[in-house]
C-alpha atoms as an extended CHARMM CRD file, in Angstrom:
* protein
*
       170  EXT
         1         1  UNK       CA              0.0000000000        0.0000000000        0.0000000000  PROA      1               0.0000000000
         2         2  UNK       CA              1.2390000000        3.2260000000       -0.9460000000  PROA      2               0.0000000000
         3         3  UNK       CA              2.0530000000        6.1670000000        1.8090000000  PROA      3               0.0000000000
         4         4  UNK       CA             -0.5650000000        8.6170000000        0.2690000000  PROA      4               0.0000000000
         5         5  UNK       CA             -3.0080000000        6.1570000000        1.5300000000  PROA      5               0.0000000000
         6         6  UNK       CA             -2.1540000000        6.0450000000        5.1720000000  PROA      6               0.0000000000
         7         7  UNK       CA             -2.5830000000        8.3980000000        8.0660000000  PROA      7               0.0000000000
         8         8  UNK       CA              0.1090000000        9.7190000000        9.6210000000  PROA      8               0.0000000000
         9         9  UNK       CA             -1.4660000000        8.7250000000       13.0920000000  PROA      9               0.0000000000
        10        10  UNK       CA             -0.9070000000        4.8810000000       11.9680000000  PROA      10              0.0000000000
        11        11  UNK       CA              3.1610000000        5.8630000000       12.0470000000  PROA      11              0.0000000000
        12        12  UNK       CA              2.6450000000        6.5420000000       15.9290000000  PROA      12              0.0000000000
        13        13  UNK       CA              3.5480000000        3.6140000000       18.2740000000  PROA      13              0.0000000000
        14        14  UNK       CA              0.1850000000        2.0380000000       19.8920000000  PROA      14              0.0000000000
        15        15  UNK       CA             -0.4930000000        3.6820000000       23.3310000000  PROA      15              0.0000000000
        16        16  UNK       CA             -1.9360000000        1.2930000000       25.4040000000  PROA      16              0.0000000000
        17        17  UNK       CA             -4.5560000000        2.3280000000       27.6520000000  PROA      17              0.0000000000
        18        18  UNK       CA             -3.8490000000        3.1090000000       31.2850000000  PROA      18              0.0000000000
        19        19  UNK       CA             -5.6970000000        0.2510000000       33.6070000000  PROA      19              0.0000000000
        20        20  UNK       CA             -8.2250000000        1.5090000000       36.0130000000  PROA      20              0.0000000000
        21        21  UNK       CA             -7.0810000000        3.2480000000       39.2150000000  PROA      21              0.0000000000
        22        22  UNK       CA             -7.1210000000       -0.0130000000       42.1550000000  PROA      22              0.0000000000
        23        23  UNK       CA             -9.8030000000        0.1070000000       45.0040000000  PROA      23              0.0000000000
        24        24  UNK       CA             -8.3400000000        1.3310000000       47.7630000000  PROA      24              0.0000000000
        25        25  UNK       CA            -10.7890000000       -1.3270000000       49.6170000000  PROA      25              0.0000000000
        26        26  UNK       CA             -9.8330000000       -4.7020000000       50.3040000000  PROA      26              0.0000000000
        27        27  UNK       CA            -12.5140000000       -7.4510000000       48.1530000000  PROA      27              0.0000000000
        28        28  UNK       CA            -15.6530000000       -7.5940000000       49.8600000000  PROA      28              0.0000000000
        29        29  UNK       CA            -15.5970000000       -4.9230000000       52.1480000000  PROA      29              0.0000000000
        30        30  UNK       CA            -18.0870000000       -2.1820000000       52.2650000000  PROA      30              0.0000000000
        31        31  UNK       CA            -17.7400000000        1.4210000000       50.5850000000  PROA      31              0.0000000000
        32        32  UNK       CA            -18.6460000000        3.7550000000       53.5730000000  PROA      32              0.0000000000
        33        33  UNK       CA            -18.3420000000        7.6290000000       53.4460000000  PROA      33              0.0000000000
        34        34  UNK       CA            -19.6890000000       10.4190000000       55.9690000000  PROA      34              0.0000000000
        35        35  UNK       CA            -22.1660000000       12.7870000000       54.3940000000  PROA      35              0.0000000000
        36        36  UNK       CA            -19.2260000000       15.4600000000       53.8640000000  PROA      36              0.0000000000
        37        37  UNK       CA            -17.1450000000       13.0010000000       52.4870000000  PROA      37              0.0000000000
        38        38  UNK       CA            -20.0940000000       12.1860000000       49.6970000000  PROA      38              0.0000000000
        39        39  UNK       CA            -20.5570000000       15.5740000000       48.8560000000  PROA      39              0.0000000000
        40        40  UNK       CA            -16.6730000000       16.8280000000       48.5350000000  PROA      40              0.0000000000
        41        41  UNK       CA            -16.4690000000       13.3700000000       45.7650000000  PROA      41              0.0000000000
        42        42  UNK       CA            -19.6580000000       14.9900000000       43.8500000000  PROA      42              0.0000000000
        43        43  UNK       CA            -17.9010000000       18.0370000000       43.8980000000  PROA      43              0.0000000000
        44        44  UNK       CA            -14.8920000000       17.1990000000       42.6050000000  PROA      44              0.0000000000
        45        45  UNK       CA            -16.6410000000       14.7610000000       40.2080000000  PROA      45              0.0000000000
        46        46  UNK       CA            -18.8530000000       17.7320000000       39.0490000000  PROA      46              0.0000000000
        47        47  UNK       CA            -15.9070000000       19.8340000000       38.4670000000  PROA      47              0.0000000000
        48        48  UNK       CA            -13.7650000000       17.3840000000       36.0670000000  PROA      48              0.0000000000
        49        49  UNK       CA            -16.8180000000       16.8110000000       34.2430000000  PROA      49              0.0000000000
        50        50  UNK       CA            -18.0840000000       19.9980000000       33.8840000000  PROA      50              0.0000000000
        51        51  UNK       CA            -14.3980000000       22.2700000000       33.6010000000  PROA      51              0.0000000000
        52        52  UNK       CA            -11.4520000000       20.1880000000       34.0710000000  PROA      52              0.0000000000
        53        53  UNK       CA            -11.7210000000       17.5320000000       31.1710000000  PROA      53              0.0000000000
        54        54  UNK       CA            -13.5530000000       19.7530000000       28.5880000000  PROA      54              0.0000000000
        55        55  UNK       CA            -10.7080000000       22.5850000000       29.3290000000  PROA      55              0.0000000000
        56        56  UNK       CA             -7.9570000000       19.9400000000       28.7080000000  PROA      56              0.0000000000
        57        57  UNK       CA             -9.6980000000       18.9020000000       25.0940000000  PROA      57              0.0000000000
        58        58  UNK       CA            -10.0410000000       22.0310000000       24.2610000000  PROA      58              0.0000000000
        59        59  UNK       CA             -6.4690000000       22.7320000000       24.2570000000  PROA      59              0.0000000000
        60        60  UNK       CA             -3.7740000000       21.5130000000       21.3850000000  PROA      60              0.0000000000
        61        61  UNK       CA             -3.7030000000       18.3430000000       20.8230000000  PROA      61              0.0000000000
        62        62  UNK       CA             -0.2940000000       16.7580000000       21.7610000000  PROA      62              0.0000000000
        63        63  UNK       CA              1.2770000000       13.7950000000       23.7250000000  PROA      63              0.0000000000
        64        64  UNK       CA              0.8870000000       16.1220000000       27.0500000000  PROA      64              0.0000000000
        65        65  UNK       CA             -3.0290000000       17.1870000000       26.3580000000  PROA      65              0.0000000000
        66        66  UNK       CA             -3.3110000000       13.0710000000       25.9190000000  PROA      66              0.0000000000
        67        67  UNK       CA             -2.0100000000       12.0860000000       28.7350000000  PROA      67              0.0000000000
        68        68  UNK       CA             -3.7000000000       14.8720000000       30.8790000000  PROA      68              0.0000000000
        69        69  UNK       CA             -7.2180000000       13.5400000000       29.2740000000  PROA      69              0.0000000000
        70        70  UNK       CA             -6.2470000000       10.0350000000       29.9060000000  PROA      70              0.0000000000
        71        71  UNK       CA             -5.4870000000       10.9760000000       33.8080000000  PROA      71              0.0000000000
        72        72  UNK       CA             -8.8300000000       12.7230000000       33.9270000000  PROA      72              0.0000000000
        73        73  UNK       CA            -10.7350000000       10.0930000000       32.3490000000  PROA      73              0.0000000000
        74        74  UNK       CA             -9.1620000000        7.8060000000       34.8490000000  PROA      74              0.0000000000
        75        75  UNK       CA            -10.0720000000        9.9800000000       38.0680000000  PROA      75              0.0000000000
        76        76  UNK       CA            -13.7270000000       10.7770000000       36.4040000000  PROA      76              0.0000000000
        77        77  UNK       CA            -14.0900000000        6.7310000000       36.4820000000  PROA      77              0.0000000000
        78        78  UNK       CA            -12.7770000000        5.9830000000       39.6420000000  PROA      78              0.0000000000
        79        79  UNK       CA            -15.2960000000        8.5900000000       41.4380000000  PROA      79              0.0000000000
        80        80  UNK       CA            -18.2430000000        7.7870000000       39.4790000000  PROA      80              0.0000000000
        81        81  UNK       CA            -17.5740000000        3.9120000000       41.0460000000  PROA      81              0.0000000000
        82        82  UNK       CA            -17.0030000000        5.3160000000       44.2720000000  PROA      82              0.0000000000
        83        83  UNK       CA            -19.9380000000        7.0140000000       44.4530000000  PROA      83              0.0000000000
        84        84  UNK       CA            -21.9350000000        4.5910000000       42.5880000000  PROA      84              0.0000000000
        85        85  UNK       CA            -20.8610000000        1.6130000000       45.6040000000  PROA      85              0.0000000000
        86        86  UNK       CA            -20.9460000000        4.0530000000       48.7070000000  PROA      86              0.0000000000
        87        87  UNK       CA            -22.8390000000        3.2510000000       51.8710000000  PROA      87              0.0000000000
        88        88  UNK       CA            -22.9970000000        7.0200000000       53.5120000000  PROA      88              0.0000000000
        89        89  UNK       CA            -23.4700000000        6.8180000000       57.2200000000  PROA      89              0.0000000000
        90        90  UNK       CA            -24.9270000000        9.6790000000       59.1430000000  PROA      90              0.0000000000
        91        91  UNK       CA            -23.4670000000       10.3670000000       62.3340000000  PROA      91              0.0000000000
        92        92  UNK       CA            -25.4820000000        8.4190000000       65.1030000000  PROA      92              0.0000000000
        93        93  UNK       CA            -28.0680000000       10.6580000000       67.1570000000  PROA      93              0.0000000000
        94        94  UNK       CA            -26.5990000000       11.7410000000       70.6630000000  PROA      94              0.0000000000
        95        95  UNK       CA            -25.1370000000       11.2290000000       73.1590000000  PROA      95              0.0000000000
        96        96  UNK       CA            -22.0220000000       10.7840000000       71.6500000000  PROA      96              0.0000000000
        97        97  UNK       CA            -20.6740000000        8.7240000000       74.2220000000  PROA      97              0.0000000000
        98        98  UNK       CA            -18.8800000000        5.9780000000       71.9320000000  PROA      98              0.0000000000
        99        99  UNK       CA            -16.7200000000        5.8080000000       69.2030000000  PROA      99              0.0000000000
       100       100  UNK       CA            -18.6290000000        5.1050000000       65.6940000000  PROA      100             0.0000000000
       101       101  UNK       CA            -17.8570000000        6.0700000000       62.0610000000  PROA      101             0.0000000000
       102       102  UNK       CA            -17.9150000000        9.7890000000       61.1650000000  PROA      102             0.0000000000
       103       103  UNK       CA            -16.7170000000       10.7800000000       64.6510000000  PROA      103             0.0000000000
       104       104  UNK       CA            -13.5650000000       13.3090000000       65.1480000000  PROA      104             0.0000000000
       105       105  UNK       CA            -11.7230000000       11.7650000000       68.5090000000  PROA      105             0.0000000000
       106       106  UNK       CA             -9.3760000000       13.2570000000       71.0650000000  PROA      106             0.0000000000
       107       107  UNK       CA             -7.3650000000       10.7060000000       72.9840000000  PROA      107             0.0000000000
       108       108  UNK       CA             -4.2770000000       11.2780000000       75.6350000000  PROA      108             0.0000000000
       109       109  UNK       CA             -1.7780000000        9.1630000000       75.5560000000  PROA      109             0.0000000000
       110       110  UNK       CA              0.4650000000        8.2630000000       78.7740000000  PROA      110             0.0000000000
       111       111  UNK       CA              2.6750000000       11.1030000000       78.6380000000  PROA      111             0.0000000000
       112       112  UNK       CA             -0.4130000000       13.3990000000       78.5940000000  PROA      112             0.0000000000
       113       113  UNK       CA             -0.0570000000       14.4850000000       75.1720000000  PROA      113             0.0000000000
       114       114  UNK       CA             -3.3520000000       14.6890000000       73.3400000000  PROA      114             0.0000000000
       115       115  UNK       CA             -4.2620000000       14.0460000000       69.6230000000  PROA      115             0.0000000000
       116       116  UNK       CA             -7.5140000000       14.0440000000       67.4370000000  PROA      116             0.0000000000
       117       117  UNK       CA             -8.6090000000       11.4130000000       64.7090000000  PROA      117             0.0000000000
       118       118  UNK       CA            -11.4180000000       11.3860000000       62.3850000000  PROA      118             0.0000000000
       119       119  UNK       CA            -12.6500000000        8.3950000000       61.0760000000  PROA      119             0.0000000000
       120       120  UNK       CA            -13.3660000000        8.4490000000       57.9830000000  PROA      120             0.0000000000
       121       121  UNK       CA            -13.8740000000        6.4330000000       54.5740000000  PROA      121             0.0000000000
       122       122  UNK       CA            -10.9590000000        5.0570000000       52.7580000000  PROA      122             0.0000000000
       123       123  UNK       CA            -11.1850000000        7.3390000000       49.7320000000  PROA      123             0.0000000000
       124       124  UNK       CA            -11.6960000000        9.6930000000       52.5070000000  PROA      124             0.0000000000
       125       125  UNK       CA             -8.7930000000        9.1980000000       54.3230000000  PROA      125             0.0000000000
       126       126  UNK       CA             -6.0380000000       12.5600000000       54.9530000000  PROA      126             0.0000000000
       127       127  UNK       CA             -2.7270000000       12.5100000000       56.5910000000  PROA      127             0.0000000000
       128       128  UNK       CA             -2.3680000000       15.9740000000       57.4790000000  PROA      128             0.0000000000
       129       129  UNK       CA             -5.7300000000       16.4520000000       58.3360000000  PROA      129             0.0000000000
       130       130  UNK       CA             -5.7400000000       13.4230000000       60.7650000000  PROA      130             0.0000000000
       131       131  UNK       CA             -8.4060000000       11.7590000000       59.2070000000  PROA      131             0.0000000000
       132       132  UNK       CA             -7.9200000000        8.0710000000       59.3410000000  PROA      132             0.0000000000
       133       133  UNK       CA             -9.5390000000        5.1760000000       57.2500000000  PROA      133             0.0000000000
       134       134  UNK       CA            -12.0250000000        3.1300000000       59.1640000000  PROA      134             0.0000000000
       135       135  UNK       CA             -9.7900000000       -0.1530000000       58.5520000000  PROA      135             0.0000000000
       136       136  UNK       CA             -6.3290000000        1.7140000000       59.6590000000  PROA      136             0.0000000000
       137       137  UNK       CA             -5.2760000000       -0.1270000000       62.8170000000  PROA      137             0.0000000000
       138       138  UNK       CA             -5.9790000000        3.3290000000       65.2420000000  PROA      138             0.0000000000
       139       139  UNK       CA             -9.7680000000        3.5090000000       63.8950000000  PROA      139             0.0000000000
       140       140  UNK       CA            -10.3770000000       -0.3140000000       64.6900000000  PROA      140             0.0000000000
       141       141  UNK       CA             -8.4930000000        0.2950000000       67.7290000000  PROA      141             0.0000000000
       142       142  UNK       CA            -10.9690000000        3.1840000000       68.7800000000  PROA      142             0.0000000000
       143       143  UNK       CA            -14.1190000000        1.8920000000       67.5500000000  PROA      143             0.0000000000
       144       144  UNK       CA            -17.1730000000        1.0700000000       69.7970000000  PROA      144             0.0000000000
       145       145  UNK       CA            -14.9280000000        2.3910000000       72.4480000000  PROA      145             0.0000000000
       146       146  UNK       CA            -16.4660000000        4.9620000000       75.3600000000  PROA      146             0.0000000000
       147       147  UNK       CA            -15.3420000000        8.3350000000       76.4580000000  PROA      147             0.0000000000
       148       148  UNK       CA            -13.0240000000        7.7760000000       79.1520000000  PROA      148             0.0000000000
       149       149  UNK       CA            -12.0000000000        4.3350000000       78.4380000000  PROA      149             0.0000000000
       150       150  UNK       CA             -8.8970000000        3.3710000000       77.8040000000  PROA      150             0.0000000000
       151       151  UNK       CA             -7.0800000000        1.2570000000       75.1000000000  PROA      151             0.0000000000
       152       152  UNK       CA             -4.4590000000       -0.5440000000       74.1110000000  PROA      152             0.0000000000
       153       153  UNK       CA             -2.7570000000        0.6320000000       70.5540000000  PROA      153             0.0000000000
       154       154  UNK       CA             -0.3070000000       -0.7740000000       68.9160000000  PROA      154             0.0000000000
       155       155  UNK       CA              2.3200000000        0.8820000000       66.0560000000  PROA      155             0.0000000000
       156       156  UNK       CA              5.7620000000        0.1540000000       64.3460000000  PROA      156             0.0000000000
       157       157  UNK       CA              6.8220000000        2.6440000000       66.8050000000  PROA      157             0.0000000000
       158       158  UNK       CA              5.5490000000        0.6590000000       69.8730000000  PROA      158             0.0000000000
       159       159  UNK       CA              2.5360000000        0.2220000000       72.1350000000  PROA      159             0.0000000000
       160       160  UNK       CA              0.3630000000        3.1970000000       73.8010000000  PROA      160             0.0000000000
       161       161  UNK       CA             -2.5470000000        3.3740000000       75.9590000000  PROA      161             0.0000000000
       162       162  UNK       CA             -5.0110000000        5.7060000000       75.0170000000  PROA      162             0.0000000000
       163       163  UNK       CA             -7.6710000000        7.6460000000       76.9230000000  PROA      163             0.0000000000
       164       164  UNK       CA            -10.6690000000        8.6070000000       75.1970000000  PROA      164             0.0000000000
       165       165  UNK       CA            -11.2210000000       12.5840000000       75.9600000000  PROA      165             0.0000000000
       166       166  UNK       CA            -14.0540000000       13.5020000000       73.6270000000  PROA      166             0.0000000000
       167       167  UNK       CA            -16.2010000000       12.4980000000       70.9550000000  PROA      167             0.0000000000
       168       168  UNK       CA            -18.0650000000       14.3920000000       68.3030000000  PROA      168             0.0000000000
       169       169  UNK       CA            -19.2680000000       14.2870000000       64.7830000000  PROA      169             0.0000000000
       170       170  UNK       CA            -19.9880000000       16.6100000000       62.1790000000  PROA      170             0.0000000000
């Protein structure tokens, strides 16, 4: 077959196309998010949709432009699943006398030093905010637990016993 008859985008090596982002959930266990938690996903969700990916195919097409579409395309799926297999749990009517999903936590350790969780959703989950997934070993270790009980955590760094100060929710 003669050049003249091909286009030049048959020249270009095949790009395979990306696999789906993993679940950050283990097989079989439950989606749960907080109310919050829904609503910042549908945000975020709205805003590819709606501005991020049509900005990005708007602009030139190139290899960059591609790859940014591909990424989007990628994140767009991975919410819409999210969303589509979430369980959202309200926070439980008070008193909020033990630990369930959704709460924010403030525990002293033995030293006297005092820290605050929030357990949250896996795709929820934020480091610097201290928002912990519901499966991370501190939020199993503090579930169903009272205020003022104590408990027994354990980390690479060692073992700590933990006093439950207060409890609240959103």
């Amino acid at each position: 077959m003669s050049k003249a008859f091909t286009r030049e985008s048959d020249d270009l090596p095949e790009r395979t196309p990306r696999p789906p982002l993993p679940s950050l959930l283990p097989p079989g266990v439950k989606n749960y998010l907080t109310p919050n938690g829904a609503r910042r996903l549908q945000e975020e969700l709205h805003r590819l949709v709606e501005v991020g990916r049509p900005q990005a195919a708007a602009a030139p097409d190139s290899s960059v432009t591609r790859q940014q579409i591909e990424t989007l395309d990628q994140r767009i799926h991975h919410l819409r699943q999210c969303l589509h297999s979430a369980e959202i749990v309200p926070p439980p009517a008070a008193p909020w006398d033990q630990v369930r999903f959704g709460a924010t936590i403030a525990v002293r350790d033995g030293r006297g030093s005092e820290s605050r969780y929030r357990i949250v959703g896996v795709g929820e989950a934020d480091v610097d905010r201290c928002w912990v997934s519901w499966l991370s070993p501190i939020a199993r270790a503090l579930l169903n637990v009272r205020r003022g009980q104590r408990v027994r955590f354990k980390s690479p760094a060692g073992e700590y016993l933990l006093e439950i100060v207060n409890i609240s929710y959103e």
